[in-house]
PDB file of N, CA and C in Angstrom:
ATOM      1  N   MET A 272     -12.798 -76.105  14.089  1.00 44.00           N
ATOM      2  CA  MET A 272     -14.622 -75.637  15.127  1.00 44.00           C
ATOM      3  C   MET A 272     -15.140 -75.042  15.995  1.00 44.00           C
ATOM      4  N   SER A 273     -15.935 -73.964  15.691  1.00 48.00           N
ATOM      5  CA  SER A 273     -15.905 -73.280  17.005  1.00 48.00           C
ATOM      6  C   SER A 273     -16.843 -73.769  17.715  1.00 48.00           C
ATOM      7  N   TYR A 274     -16.933 -73.486  18.817  1.00 49.00           N
ATOM      8  CA  TYR A 274     -18.400 -74.215  19.937  1.00 49.00           C
ATOM      9  C   TYR A 274     -18.385 -72.953  20.747  1.00 49.00           C
ATOM     10  N   THR A 275     -20.066 -72.730  21.091  1.00 53.00           N
ATOM     11  CA  THR A 275     -20.415 -71.562  21.379  1.00 53.00           C
ATOM     12  C   THR A 275     -20.232 -72.375  23.269  1.00 53.00           C
ATOM     13  N   LYS A 276     -20.321 -71.135  24.594  1.00 58.00           N
ATOM     14  CA  LYS A 276     -20.416 -71.911  25.303  1.00 58.00           C
ATOM     15  C   LYS A 276     -22.173 -72.074  25.662  1.00 58.00           C
ATOM     16  N   VAL A 277     -22.191 -73.215  26.089  1.00 57.00           N
ATOM     17  CA  VAL A 277     -23.369 -74.199  26.689  1.00 57.00           C
ATOM     18  C   VAL A 277     -24.100 -73.170  28.068  1.00 57.00           C
ATOM     19  N   THR A 278     -24.944 -72.725  28.353  1.00 56.00           N
ATOM     20  CA  THR A 278     -25.045 -71.493  29.252  1.00 56.00           C
ATOM     21  C   THR A 278     -26.417 -72.301  29.807  1.00 56.00           C
ATOM     22  N   ASP A 279     -26.670 -72.387  31.121  1.00 55.00           N
ATOM     23  CA  ASP A 279     -27.958 -72.787  32.621  1.00 55.00           C
ATOM     24  C   ASP A 279     -29.224 -72.900  31.600  1.00 55.00           C
ATOM     25  N   LYS A 280     -29.083 -71.594  30.851  1.00 54.00           N
ATOM     26  CA  LYS A 280     -30.108 -71.145  29.795  1.00 54.00           C
ATOM     27  C   LYS A 280     -30.644 -71.777  28.746  1.00 54.00           C
ATOM     28  N   ARG A 281     -29.813 -72.671  27.871  1.00 60.00           N
ATOM     29  CA  ARG A 281     -29.337 -73.649  26.886  1.00 60.00           C
ATOM     30  C   ARG A 281     -29.850 -74.996  27.442  1.00 60.00           C
ATOM     31  N   ILE A 282     -29.122 -75.533  28.826  1.00 62.00           N
ATOM     32  CA  ILE A 282     -28.940 -76.749  29.302  1.00 62.00           C
ATOM     33  C   ILE A 282     -30.252 -77.595  28.935  1.00 62.00           C
ATOM     34  N   ASP A 283     -31.563 -77.369  29.764  1.00 63.00           N
ATOM     35  CA  ASP A 283     -32.403 -78.287  29.197  1.00 63.00           C
ATOM     36  C   ASP A 283     -33.456 -78.381  28.253  1.00 63.00           C
ATOM     37  N   ASP A 284     -32.895 -77.466  27.113  1.00 64.00           N
ATOM     38  CA  ASP A 284     -33.203 -77.849  25.988  1.00 64.00           C
ATOM     39  C   ASP A 284     -31.726 -78.695  25.313  1.00 64.00           C
ATOM     40  N   ILE A 285     -31.045 -78.194  25.951  1.00 65.00           N
ATOM     41  CA  ILE A 285     -30.256 -79.443  25.209  1.00 65.00           C
ATOM     42  C   ILE A 285     -29.907 -81.203  25.214  1.00 65.00           C
ATOM     43  N   ILE A 286     -30.201 -81.093  26.412  1.00 63.00           N
ATOM     44  CA  ILE A 286     -30.542 -82.243  27.498  1.00 63.00           C
ATOM     45  C   ILE A 286     -31.991 -82.490  26.822  1.00 63.00           C
ATOM     46  N   THR A 287     -32.990 -81.610  26.288  1.00 63.00           N
ATOM     47  CA  THR A 287     -33.987 -82.447  25.958  1.00 63.00           C
ATOM     48  C   THR A 287     -34.139 -83.309  24.484  1.00 63.00           C
ATOM     49  N   LEU A 288     -33.376 -82.082  24.011  1.00 64.00           N
ATOM     50  CA  LEU A 288     -33.332 -82.779  22.171  1.00 64.00           C
ATOM     51  C   LEU A 288     -32.142 -83.510  22.098  1.00 64.00           C
ATOM     52  N   LEU A 289     -30.615 -82.794  22.358  1.00 65.00           N
ATOM     53  CA  LEU A 289     -29.657 -83.959  21.828  1.00 65.00           C
ATOM     54  C   LEU A 289     -29.273 -84.730  22.491  1.00 65.00           C
ATOM     55  N   LEU A 290     -29.631 -84.990  24.062  1.00 71.00           N
ATOM     56  CA  LEU A 290     -29.315 -85.958  24.826  1.00 71.00           C
ATOM     57  C   LEU A 290     -30.010 -86.828  25.365  1.00 71.00           C
ATOM     58  N   SER A 291     -31.060 -86.488  24.988  1.00 77.00           N
ATOM     59  CA  SER A 291     -32.357 -87.534  25.292  1.00 77.00           C
ATOM     60  C   SER A 291     -32.150 -89.211  25.224  1.00 77.00           C
ATOM     61  N   PRO A 292     -31.869 -89.373  24.188  1.00 83.00           N
ATOM     62  CA  PRO A 292     -31.165 -90.903  24.429  1.00 83.00           C
ATOM     63  C   PRO A 292     -30.734 -91.465  25.406  1.00 83.00           C
ATOM     64  N   LEU A 293     -29.675 -90.607  25.891  1.00 87.00           N
ATOM     65  CA  LEU A 293     -28.797 -90.974  27.343  1.00 87.00           C
ATOM     66  C   LEU A 293     -29.268 -91.130  27.951  1.00 87.00           C
ATOM     67  N   PHE A 294     -30.351 -90.571  28.348  1.00 85.00           N
ATOM     68  CA  PHE A 294     -31.182 -90.477  29.331  1.00 85.00           C
ATOM     69  C   PHE A 294     -32.253 -90.193  29.223  1.00 85.00           C
ATOM     70  N   TRP A 295     -32.894 -91.865  28.975  1.00 84.00           N
ATOM     71  CA  TRP A 295     -34.164 -92.454  28.179  1.00 84.00           C
ATOM     72  C   TRP A 295     -34.117 -92.989  29.943  1.00 84.00           C
ATOM     73  N   ASP A 296     -33.558 -93.260  30.996  1.00 88.00           N
ATOM     74  CA  ASP A 296     -34.505 -93.712  32.064  1.00 88.00           C
ATOM     75  C   ASP A 296     -34.612 -92.698  32.848  1.00 88.00           C
ATOM     76  N   VAL A 297     -34.367 -91.372  32.720  1.00 86.00           N
ATOM     77  CA  VAL A 297     -34.786 -91.058  33.939  1.00 86.00           C
ATOM     78  C   VAL A 297     -36.303 -89.935  33.469  1.00 86.00           C
ATOM     79  N   ASP A 298     -36.114 -88.841  34.719  1.00 84.00           N
ATOM     80  CA  ASP A 298     -37.268 -87.995  34.384  1.00 84.00           C
ATOM     81  C   ASP A 298     -36.133 -86.300  34.223  1.00 84.00           C
ATOM     82  N   LYS A 299     -36.124 -86.337  32.733  1.00 77.00           N
ATOM     83  CA  LYS A 299     -35.039 -85.612  32.098  1.00 77.00           C
ATOM     84  C   LYS A 299     -36.076 -83.871  32.605  1.00 77.00           C
ATOM     85  N   THR A 300     -36.930 -83.784  32.885  1.00 77.00           N
ATOM     86  CA  THR A 300     -37.562 -82.810  33.825  1.00 77.00           C
ATOM     87  C   THR A 300     -37.053 -81.786  35.092  1.00 77.00           C
ATOM     88  N   LYS A 301     -36.506 -83.131  35.745  1.00 83.00           N
ATOM     89  CA  LYS A 301     -35.275 -83.280  37.248  1.00 83.00           C
ATOM     90  C   LYS A 301     -34.326 -83.008  37.235  1.00 83.00           C
ATOM     91  N   LEU A 302     -33.933 -83.677  36.290  1.00 81.00           N
ATOM     92  CA  LEU A 302     -32.059 -83.349  36.025  1.00 81.00           C
ATOM     93  C   LEU A 302     -31.736 -81.690  35.600  1.00 81.00           C
ATOM     94  N   SER A 303     -30.916 -81.933  36.594  1.00 82.00           N
ATOM     95  CA  SER A 303     -30.080 -79.706  37.228  1.00 82.00           C
ATOM     96  C   SER A 303     -28.831 -80.424  37.219  1.00 82.00           C
ATOM     97  N   PRO A 304     -28.472 -79.669  36.054  1.00 84.00           N
ATOM     98  CA  PRO A 304     -27.026 -78.924  35.849  1.00 84.00           C
ATOM     99  C   PRO A 304     -26.075 -79.388  36.832  1.00 84.00           C
ATOM    100  N   ASN A 305     -26.678 -79.025  37.857  1.00 86.00           N
ATOM    101  CA  ASN A 305     -25.255 -78.477  39.056  1.00 86.00           C
ATOM    102  C   ASN A 305     -25.617 -79.521  39.725  1.00 86.00           C
ATOM    103  N   LEU A 306     -26.692 -79.591  40.425  1.00 90.00           N
ATOM    104  CA  LEU A 306     -27.825 -80.426  41.383  1.00 90.00           C
ATOM    105  C   LEU A 306     -27.054 -82.492  40.964  1.00 90.00           C
ATOM    106  N   ASN A 307     -27.100 -82.716  39.623  1.00 90.00           N
ATOM    107  CA  ASN A 307     -27.431 -83.907  38.972  1.00 90.00           C
ATOM    108  C   ASN A 307     -26.148 -83.696  38.208  1.00 90.00           C
ATOM    109  N   LYS A 308     -25.172 -82.948  38.501  1.00 93.00           N
ATOM    110  CA  LYS A 308     -23.541 -82.967  37.627  1.00 93.00           C
ATOM    111  C   LYS A 308     -22.259 -84.071  37.361  1.00 93.00           C
ATOM    112  N   GLN A 309     -22.660 -85.333  38.656  1.00 95.00           N
ATOM    113  CA  GLN A 309     -21.751 -86.149  38.546  1.00 95.00           C
ATOM    114  C   GLN A 309     -22.609 -87.272  37.047  1.00 95.00           C
ATOM    115  N   PHE A 310     -24.178 -87.016  37.803  1.00 93.00           N
ATOM    116  CA  PHE A 310     -24.226 -88.411  36.949  1.00 93.00           C
ATOM    117  C   PHE A 310     -24.453 -87.456  35.316  1.00 93.00           C
ATOM    118  N   ILE A 311     -24.306 -86.797  35.427  1.00 92.00           N
ATOM    119  CA  ILE A 311     -24.218 -86.061  33.885  1.00 92.00           C
ATOM    120  C   ILE A 311     -23.660 -86.231  32.934  1.00 92.00           C
ATOM    121  N   ILE A 312     -22.151 -85.784  34.027  1.00 94.00           N
ATOM    122  CA  ILE A 312     -20.861 -86.107  33.130  1.00 94.00           C
ATOM    123  C   ILE A 312     -21.079 -87.566  32.643  1.00 94.00           C
ATOM    124  N   CYS A 313     -20.755 -88.300  34.037  1.00 95.00           N
ATOM    125  CA  CYS A 313     -20.541 -90.083  34.269  1.00 95.00           C
ATOM    126  C   CYS A 313     -20.977 -90.656  32.848  1.00 95.00           C
ATOM    127  N   ARG A 314     -22.588 -89.974  32.689  1.00 94.00           N
ATOM    128  CA  ARG A 314     -22.971 -90.999  31.737  1.00 94.00           C
ATOM    129  C   ARG A 314     -23.027 -90.481  30.488  1.00 94.00           C
ATOM    130  N   VAL A 315     -22.553 -89.113  29.800  1.00 94.00           N
ATOM    131  CA  VAL A 315     -22.043 -88.468  28.773  1.00 94.00           C
ATOM    132  C   VAL A 315     -20.985 -89.425  28.786  1.00 94.00           C
ATOM    133  N   MET A 316     -20.085 -89.078  28.923  1.00 95.00           N
ATOM    134  CA  MET A 316     -18.721 -89.491  29.249  1.00 95.00           C
ATOM    135  C   MET A 316     -18.538 -91.768  28.658  1.00 95.00           C
ATOM    136  N   ASP A 317     -19.171 -91.510  29.636  1.00 94.00           N
ATOM    137  CA  ASP A 317     -19.430 -93.322  28.785  1.00 94.00           C
ATOM    138  C   ASP A 317     -20.098 -93.745  28.409  1.00 94.00           C
ATOM    139  N   ARG A 318     -21.490 -92.921  27.760  1.00 92.00           N
ATOM    140  CA  ARG A 318     -22.103 -93.654  26.743  1.00 92.00           C
ATOM    141  C   ARG A 318     -22.715 -93.082  24.583  1.00 92.00           C
ATOM    142  N   GLY A 319     -22.405 -91.317  25.555  1.00 91.00           N
ATOM    143  CA  GLY A 319     -22.372 -90.398  24.831  1.00 91.00           C
ATOM    144  C   GLY A 319     -21.469 -90.219  23.454  1.00 91.00           C
ATOM    145  N   ASP A 320     -21.782 -90.127  22.325  1.00 90.00           N
ATOM    146  CA  ASP A 320     -21.382 -89.852  21.437  1.00 90.00           C
ATOM    147  C   ASP A 320     -20.516 -88.387  21.435  1.00 90.00           C
ATOM    148  N   ILE A 321     -19.671 -88.314  20.361  1.00 90.00           N
ATOM    149  CA  ILE A 321     -18.127 -87.222  20.356  1.00 90.00           C
ATOM    150  C   ILE A 321     -19.296 -85.527  20.780  1.00 90.00           C
ATOM    151  N   GLU A 322     -20.266 -85.797  19.450  1.00 87.00           N
ATOM    152  CA  GLU A 322     -21.624 -83.970  19.890  1.00 87.00           C
ATOM    153  C   GLU A 322     -21.909 -84.393  20.825  1.00 87.00           C
ATOM    154  N   ALA A 323     -22.328 -85.407  22.131  1.00 88.00           N
ATOM    155  CA  ALA A 323     -22.453 -85.330  23.090  1.00 88.00           C
ATOM    156  C   ALA A 323     -21.719 -84.696  24.197  1.00 88.00           C
ATOM    157  N   VAL A 324     -20.126 -86.088  24.158  1.00 92.00           N
ATOM    158  CA  VAL A 324     -19.026 -85.270  24.861  1.00 92.00           C
ATOM    159  C   VAL A 324     -18.911 -83.636  24.463  1.00 92.00           C
ATOM    160  N   LYS A 325     -19.066 -83.312  24.069  1.00 90.00           N
ATOM    161  CA  LYS A 325     -18.562 -81.386  23.062  1.00 90.00           C
ATOM    162  C   LYS A 325     -19.368 -80.901  24.296  1.00 90.00           C
ATOM    163  N   ILE A 326     -20.683 -80.681  24.262  1.00 87.00           N
ATOM    164  CA  ILE A 326     -21.791 -80.264  24.302  1.00 87.00           C
ATOM    165  C   ILE A 326     -21.778 -80.274  26.966  1.00 87.00           C
ATOM    166  N   VAL A 327     -21.162 -80.997  26.929  1.00 90.00           N
ATOM    167  CA  VAL A 327     -20.691 -82.059  27.953  1.00 90.00           C
ATOM    168  C   VAL A 327     -19.471 -80.482  28.239  1.00 90.00           C
ATOM    169  N   MET A 328     -18.380 -80.627  27.612  1.00 91.00           N
ATOM    170  CA  MET A 328     -17.331 -80.421  27.662  1.00 91.00           C
ATOM    171  C   MET A 328     -17.194 -78.244  28.268  1.00 91.00           C
ATOM    172  N   ASN A 329     -18.446 -78.355  26.904  1.00 89.00           N
ATOM    173  CA  ASN A 329     -18.141 -77.042  26.784  1.00 89.00           C
ATOM    174  C   ASN A 329     -19.980 -76.054  28.071  1.00 89.00           C
ATOM    175  N   TYR A 330     -20.202 -77.651  28.463  1.00 88.00           N
ATOM    176  CA  TYR A 330     -20.667 -76.714  29.996  1.00 88.00           C
ATOM    177  C   TYR A 330     -20.190 -76.523  30.987  1.00 88.00           C
ATOM    178  N   TYR A 331     -19.528 -77.736  31.442  1.00 92.00           N
ATOM    179  CA  TYR A 331     -19.223 -77.814  32.752  1.00 92.00           C
ATOM    180  C   TYR A 331     -17.567 -77.557  32.176  1.00 92.00           C
ATOM    181  N   ASP A 332     -16.965 -76.363  33.490  1.00 94.00           N
ATOM    182  CA  ASP A 332     -15.493 -76.825  33.507  1.00 94.00           C
ATOM    183  C   ASP A 332     -14.232 -77.836  33.242  1.00 94.00           C
ATOM    184  N   LYS A 333     -13.201 -77.659  32.766  1.00 96.00           N
ATOM    185  CA  LYS A 333     -12.536 -78.778  32.787  1.00 96.00           C
ATOM    186  C   LYS A 333     -11.642 -79.104  33.983  1.00 96.00           C
ATOM    187  N   ALA A 334     -11.485 -78.075  34.830  1.00 97.00           N
ATOM    188  CA  ALA A 334     -11.762 -78.809  36.178  1.00 97.00           C
ATOM    189  C   ALA A 334     -12.693 -79.745  36.800  1.00 97.00           C
ATOM    190  N   THR A 335     -14.303 -79.499  36.971  1.00 97.00           N
ATOM    191  CA  THR A 335     -15.484 -79.713  37.447  1.00 97.00           C
ATOM    192  C   THR A 335     -15.392 -81.576  36.367  1.00 97.00           C
ATOM    193  N   ILE A 336     -15.436 -81.434  35.475  1.00 97.00           N
ATOM    194  CA  ILE A 336     -15.131 -82.660  34.840  1.00 97.00           C
ATOM    195  C   ILE A 336     -13.715 -83.629  35.802  1.00 97.00           C
ATOM    196  N   LYS A 337     -12.874 -83.394  35.410  1.00 98.00           N
ATOM    197  CA  LYS A 337     -11.223 -83.764  36.436  1.00 98.00           C
ATOM    198  C   LYS A 337     -11.850 -84.435  37.393  1.00 98.00           C
ATOM    199  N   GLU A 338     -12.207 -83.546  38.044  1.00 98.00           N
ATOM    200  CA  GLU A 338     -13.229 -84.092  40.139  1.00 98.00           C
ATOM    201  C   GLU A 338     -13.899 -85.130  39.453  1.00 98.00           C
ATOM    202  N   VAL A 339     -15.461 -84.814  38.453  1.00 97.00           N
ATOM    203  CA  VAL A 339     -16.473 -85.554  38.459  1.00 97.00           C
ATOM    204  C   VAL A 339     -15.569 -86.758  38.149  1.00 97.00           C
ATOM    205  N   LEU A 340     -14.924 -87.363  37.017  1.00 97.00           N
ATOM    206  CA  LEU A 340     -14.484 -88.496  36.679  1.00 97.00           C
ATOM    207  C   LEU A 340     -13.746 -88.846  37.534  1.00 97.00           C
ATOM    208  N   THR A 341     -11.978 -88.284  38.352  1.00 97.00           N
ATOM    209  CA  THR A 341     -11.528 -89.199  38.793  1.00 97.00           C
ATOM    210  C   THR A 341     -12.133 -89.736  40.399  1.00 97.00           C
ATOM    211  N   ASN A 342     -12.981 -88.697  40.403  1.00 96.00           N
ATOM    212  CA  ASN A 342     -13.958 -89.119  41.937  1.00 96.00           C
ATOM    213  C   ASN A 342     -15.349 -90.002  41.685  1.00 96.00           C
ATOM    214  N   ALA A 343     -15.271 -90.276  40.528  1.00 95.00           N
ATOM    215  CA  ALA A 343     -16.632 -91.206  40.202  1.00 95.00           C
ATOM    216  C   ALA A 343     -16.729 -93.059  40.575  1.00 95.00           C
ATOM    217  N   GLY A 344     -17.347 -93.531  41.329  1.00 91.00           N
ATOM    218  CA  GLY A 344     -17.547 -94.996  41.509  1.00 91.00           C
ATOM    219  C   GLY A 344     -17.199 -96.168  40.373  1.00 91.00           C
ATOM    220  N   PHE A 345     -17.909 -95.497  39.659  1.00 91.00           N
ATOM    221  CA  PHE A 345     -18.201 -96.205  38.302  1.00 91.00           C
ATOM    222  C   PHE A 345     -18.422 -95.811  37.437  1.00 91.00           C
ATOM    223  N   ILE A 346     -17.356 -95.579  36.679  1.00 94.00           N
ATOM    224  CA  ILE A 346     -17.094 -94.944  35.128  1.00 94.00           C
ATOM    225  C   ILE A 346     -16.110 -96.765  34.364  1.00 94.00           C
ATOM    226  N   GLU A 347     -16.952 -96.941  32.843  1.00 94.00           N
ATOM    227  CA  GLU A 347     -16.317 -97.660  32.076  1.00 94.00           C
ATOM    228  C   GLU A 347     -14.680 -97.590  32.092  1.00 94.00           C
ATOM    229  N   LYS A 348     -14.183 -98.448  31.595  1.00 93.00           N
ATOM    230  CA  LYS A 348     -12.429 -98.666  32.060  1.00 93.00           C
ATOM    231  C   LYS A 348     -11.920 -97.931  30.523  1.00 93.00           C
ATOM    232  N   LYS A 349     -12.697 -97.866  29.437  1.00 94.00           N
ATOM    233  CA  LYS A 349     -12.266 -97.832  28.226  1.00 94.00           C
ATOM    234  C   LYS A 349     -12.484 -95.150  28.695  1.00 94.00           C
ATOM    235  N   THR A 350     -13.361 -95.252  29.445  1.00 95.00           N
ATOM    236  CA  THR A 350     -13.820 -93.840  29.659  1.00 95.00           C
ATOM    237  C   THR A 350     -12.707 -92.983  30.201  1.00 95.00           C
ATOM    238  N   ILE A 351     -11.931 -94.278  31.183  1.00 96.00           N
ATOM    239  CA  ILE A 351     -11.013 -94.328  32.600  1.00 96.00           C
ATOM    240  C   ILE A 351      -9.250 -93.953  31.139  1.00 96.00           C
ATOM    241  N   SER A 352      -9.497 -94.465  30.452  1.00 95.00           N
ATOM    242  CA  SER A 352      -8.095 -94.563  29.736  1.00 95.00           C
ATOM    243  C   SER A 352      -7.908 -93.333  28.589  1.00 95.00           C
ATOM    244  N   PHE A 353      -9.261 -92.405  28.489  1.00 95.00           N
ATOM    245  CA  PHE A 353      -9.636 -91.688  27.190  1.00 95.00           C
ATOM    246  C   PHE A 353      -8.266 -90.984  28.559  1.00 95.00           C
ATOM    247  N   PHE A 354      -9.974 -90.862  29.973  1.00 97.00           N
ATOM    248  CA  PHE A 354      -9.737 -90.062  30.367  1.00 97.00           C
ATOM    249  C   PHE A 354      -8.715 -88.996  30.867  1.00 97.00           C
ATOM    250  N   ALA A 355      -7.634 -90.330  31.165  1.00 97.00           N
ATOM    251  CA  ALA A 355      -5.948 -90.064  32.149  1.00 97.00           C
ATOM    252  C   ALA A 355      -5.680 -89.516  30.510  1.00 97.00           C
ATOM    253  N   ASN A 356      -5.318 -89.774  30.123  1.00 97.00           N
ATOM    254  CA  ASN A 356      -4.808 -89.785  28.249  1.00 97.00           C
ATOM    255  C   ASN A 356      -4.667 -87.743  28.614  1.00 97.00           C
ATOM    256  N   TYR A 357      -6.182 -87.736  28.206  1.00 96.00           N
ATOM    257  CA  TYR A 357      -6.731 -86.363  28.171  1.00 96.00           C
ATOM    258  C   TYR A 357      -6.377 -85.155  29.449  1.00 96.00           C
ATOM    259  N   PHE A 358      -6.334 -85.755  30.421  1.00 97.00           N
ATOM    260  CA  PHE A 358      -5.788 -84.914  31.899  1.00 97.00           C
ATOM    261  C   PHE A 358      -4.044 -85.087  32.401  1.00 97.00           C
ATOM    262  N   ASP A 359      -4.040 -85.950  31.429  1.00 97.00           N
ATOM    263  CA  ASP A 359      -2.103 -86.561  31.210  1.00 97.00           C
ATOM    264  C   ASP A 359      -1.839 -86.982  33.194  1.00 97.00           C
ATOM    265  N   LEU A 360      -3.117 -88.012  33.563  1.00 97.00           N
ATOM    266  CA  LEU A 360      -2.932 -88.595  34.607  1.00 97.00           C
ATOM    267  C   LEU A 360      -3.003 -90.000  34.559  1.00 97.00           C
ATOM    268  N   SER A 361      -2.668 -91.560  35.339  1.00 96.00           N
ATOM    269  CA  SER A 361      -2.551 -92.122  35.412  1.00 96.00           C
ATOM    270  C   SER A 361      -3.805 -92.729  36.293  1.00 96.00           C
ATOM    271  N   PRO A 362      -4.232 -93.648  35.023  1.00 95.00           N
ATOM    272  CA  PRO A 362      -5.841 -94.827  35.056  1.00 95.00           C
ATOM    273  C   PRO A 362      -6.044 -95.152  36.345  1.00 95.00           C
ATOM    274  N   THR A 363      -4.802 -95.298  36.771  1.00 94.00           N
ATOM    275  CA  THR A 363      -5.002 -95.793  38.981  1.00 94.00           C
ATOM    276  C   THR A 363      -5.248 -94.506  39.367  1.00 94.00           C
ATOM    277  N   ASP A 364      -5.141 -93.541  39.024  1.00 96.00           N
ATOM    278  CA  ASP A 364      -5.172 -91.955  39.253  1.00 96.00           C
ATOM    279  C   ASP A 364      -6.994 -91.309  39.756  1.00 96.00           C
ATOM    280  N   PHE A 365      -8.113 -92.937  38.630  1.00 95.00           N
ATOM    281  CA  PHE A 365      -9.876 -92.501  39.548  1.00 95.00           C
ATOM    282  C   PHE A 365      -9.859 -93.484  39.514  1.00 95.00           C
ATOM    283  N   LYS A 366     -10.920 -93.467  40.785  1.00 94.00           N
ATOM    284  CA  LYS A 366     -10.878 -93.901  41.814  1.00 94.00           C
ATOM    285  C   LYS A 366     -12.037 -95.568  41.338  1.00 94.00           C
ATOM    286  N   ALA A 367     -12.495 -95.037  40.174  1.00 94.00           N
ATOM    287  CA  ALA A 367     -13.435 -96.046  39.769  1.00 94.00           C
ATOM    288  C   ALA A 367     -12.332 -97.152  38.903  1.00 94.00           C
ATOM    289  N   TRP A 368     -11.622 -97.200  38.682  1.00 91.00           N
ATOM    290  CA  TRP A 368     -10.021 -97.828  38.176  1.00 91.00           C
ATOM    291  C   TRP A 368     -10.153 -99.494  39.001  1.00 91.00           C
ATOM    292  N   LYS A 369     -10.046 -98.785  40.381  1.00 83.00           N
ATOM    293  CA  LYS A 369      -9.355 -99.797  41.513  1.00 83.00           C
ATOM    294  C   LYS A 369     -10.989-100.925  41.390  1.00 83.00           C
ATOM    295  N   SER A 370     -11.918-100.412  41.041  1.00 75.00           N
ATOM    296  CA  SER A 370     -13.426-101.442  41.548  1.00 75.00           C
ATOM    297  C   SER A 370     -12.794-102.585  40.783  1.00 75.00           C
ATOM    298  N   ASP A 371     -13.603-103.832  41.069  1.00 61.00           N
ATOM    299  CA  ASP A 371     -13.296-104.571  40.586  1.00 61.00           C
ATOM    300  C   ASP A 371     -14.790-105.712  39.660  1.00 61.00           C
ATOM    301  N   SER A 372     -15.666-103.925  39.482  1.00 53.00           N
ATOM    302  CA  SER A 372     -16.951-104.233  39.949  1.00 53.00           C
ATOM    303  C   SER A 372     -16.759-104.086  37.913  1.00 53.00           C
ATOM    304  N   THR A 373     -17.359-104.500  37.060  1.00 51.00           N
ATOM    305  CA  THR A 373     -17.278-103.916  35.197  1.00 51.00           C
ATOM    306  C   THR A 373     -19.055-104.291  35.551  1.00 51.00           C
ATOM    307  N   ILE A 374     -20.036-103.974  36.445  1.00 54.00           N
ATOM    308  CA  ILE A 374     -21.482-103.489  36.491  1.00 54.00           C
ATOM    309  C   ILE A 374     -21.291-102.688  37.401  1.00 54.00           C
ATOM    310  N   PRO A 375     -22.062-101.600  37.509  1.00 56.00           N
ATOM    311  CA  PRO A 375     -22.188-100.716  38.340  1.00 56.00           C
ATOM    312  C   PRO A 375     -23.161-100.761  40.136  1.00 56.00           C
ATOM    313  N   TRP A 376     -23.653-102.032  40.034  1.00 52.00           N
ATOM    314  CA  TRP A 376     -24.343-102.453  40.606  1.00 52.00           C
ATOM    315  C   TRP A 376     -24.108-104.047  41.480  1.00 52.00           C
ATOM    316  N   ASN A 377     -24.566-104.854  42.117  1.00 46.00           N
ATOM    317  CA  ASN A 377     -24.599-105.607  41.700  1.00 46.00           C
ATOM    318  C   ASN A 377     -25.118-106.533  42.377  1.00 46.00           C
ATOM    319  N   ILE A 378     -25.419-107.671  41.488  1.00 43.00           N
ATOM    320  CA  ILE A 378     -26.444-108.790  41.496  1.00 43.00           C
ATOM    321  C   ILE A 378     -26.745-110.375  41.615  1.00 43.00           C
TER     322      ILE A 378
END
């Protein structure tokens, strides 16, 4: 199946319509695909379904996704395992893998 490249022009509609459940806690009108790429990529890769992941992977290039995920302070271990395999990396190549925290905040 072929997917159309997501453009800047379409990303606002996509975030609002398709990814809205993933961003229920933020003002979607203030999300910028370029300024908030770390937040968007990590949130979708951790919590999104396959369609949401495909949308993000069609918008951002592979190098950007790899850079964001390997440098993220926190992403789920399952996300790390999947993308370590996808990028042919070791899970230890991900900054978040070394984190002892199982939640992104300290209680």
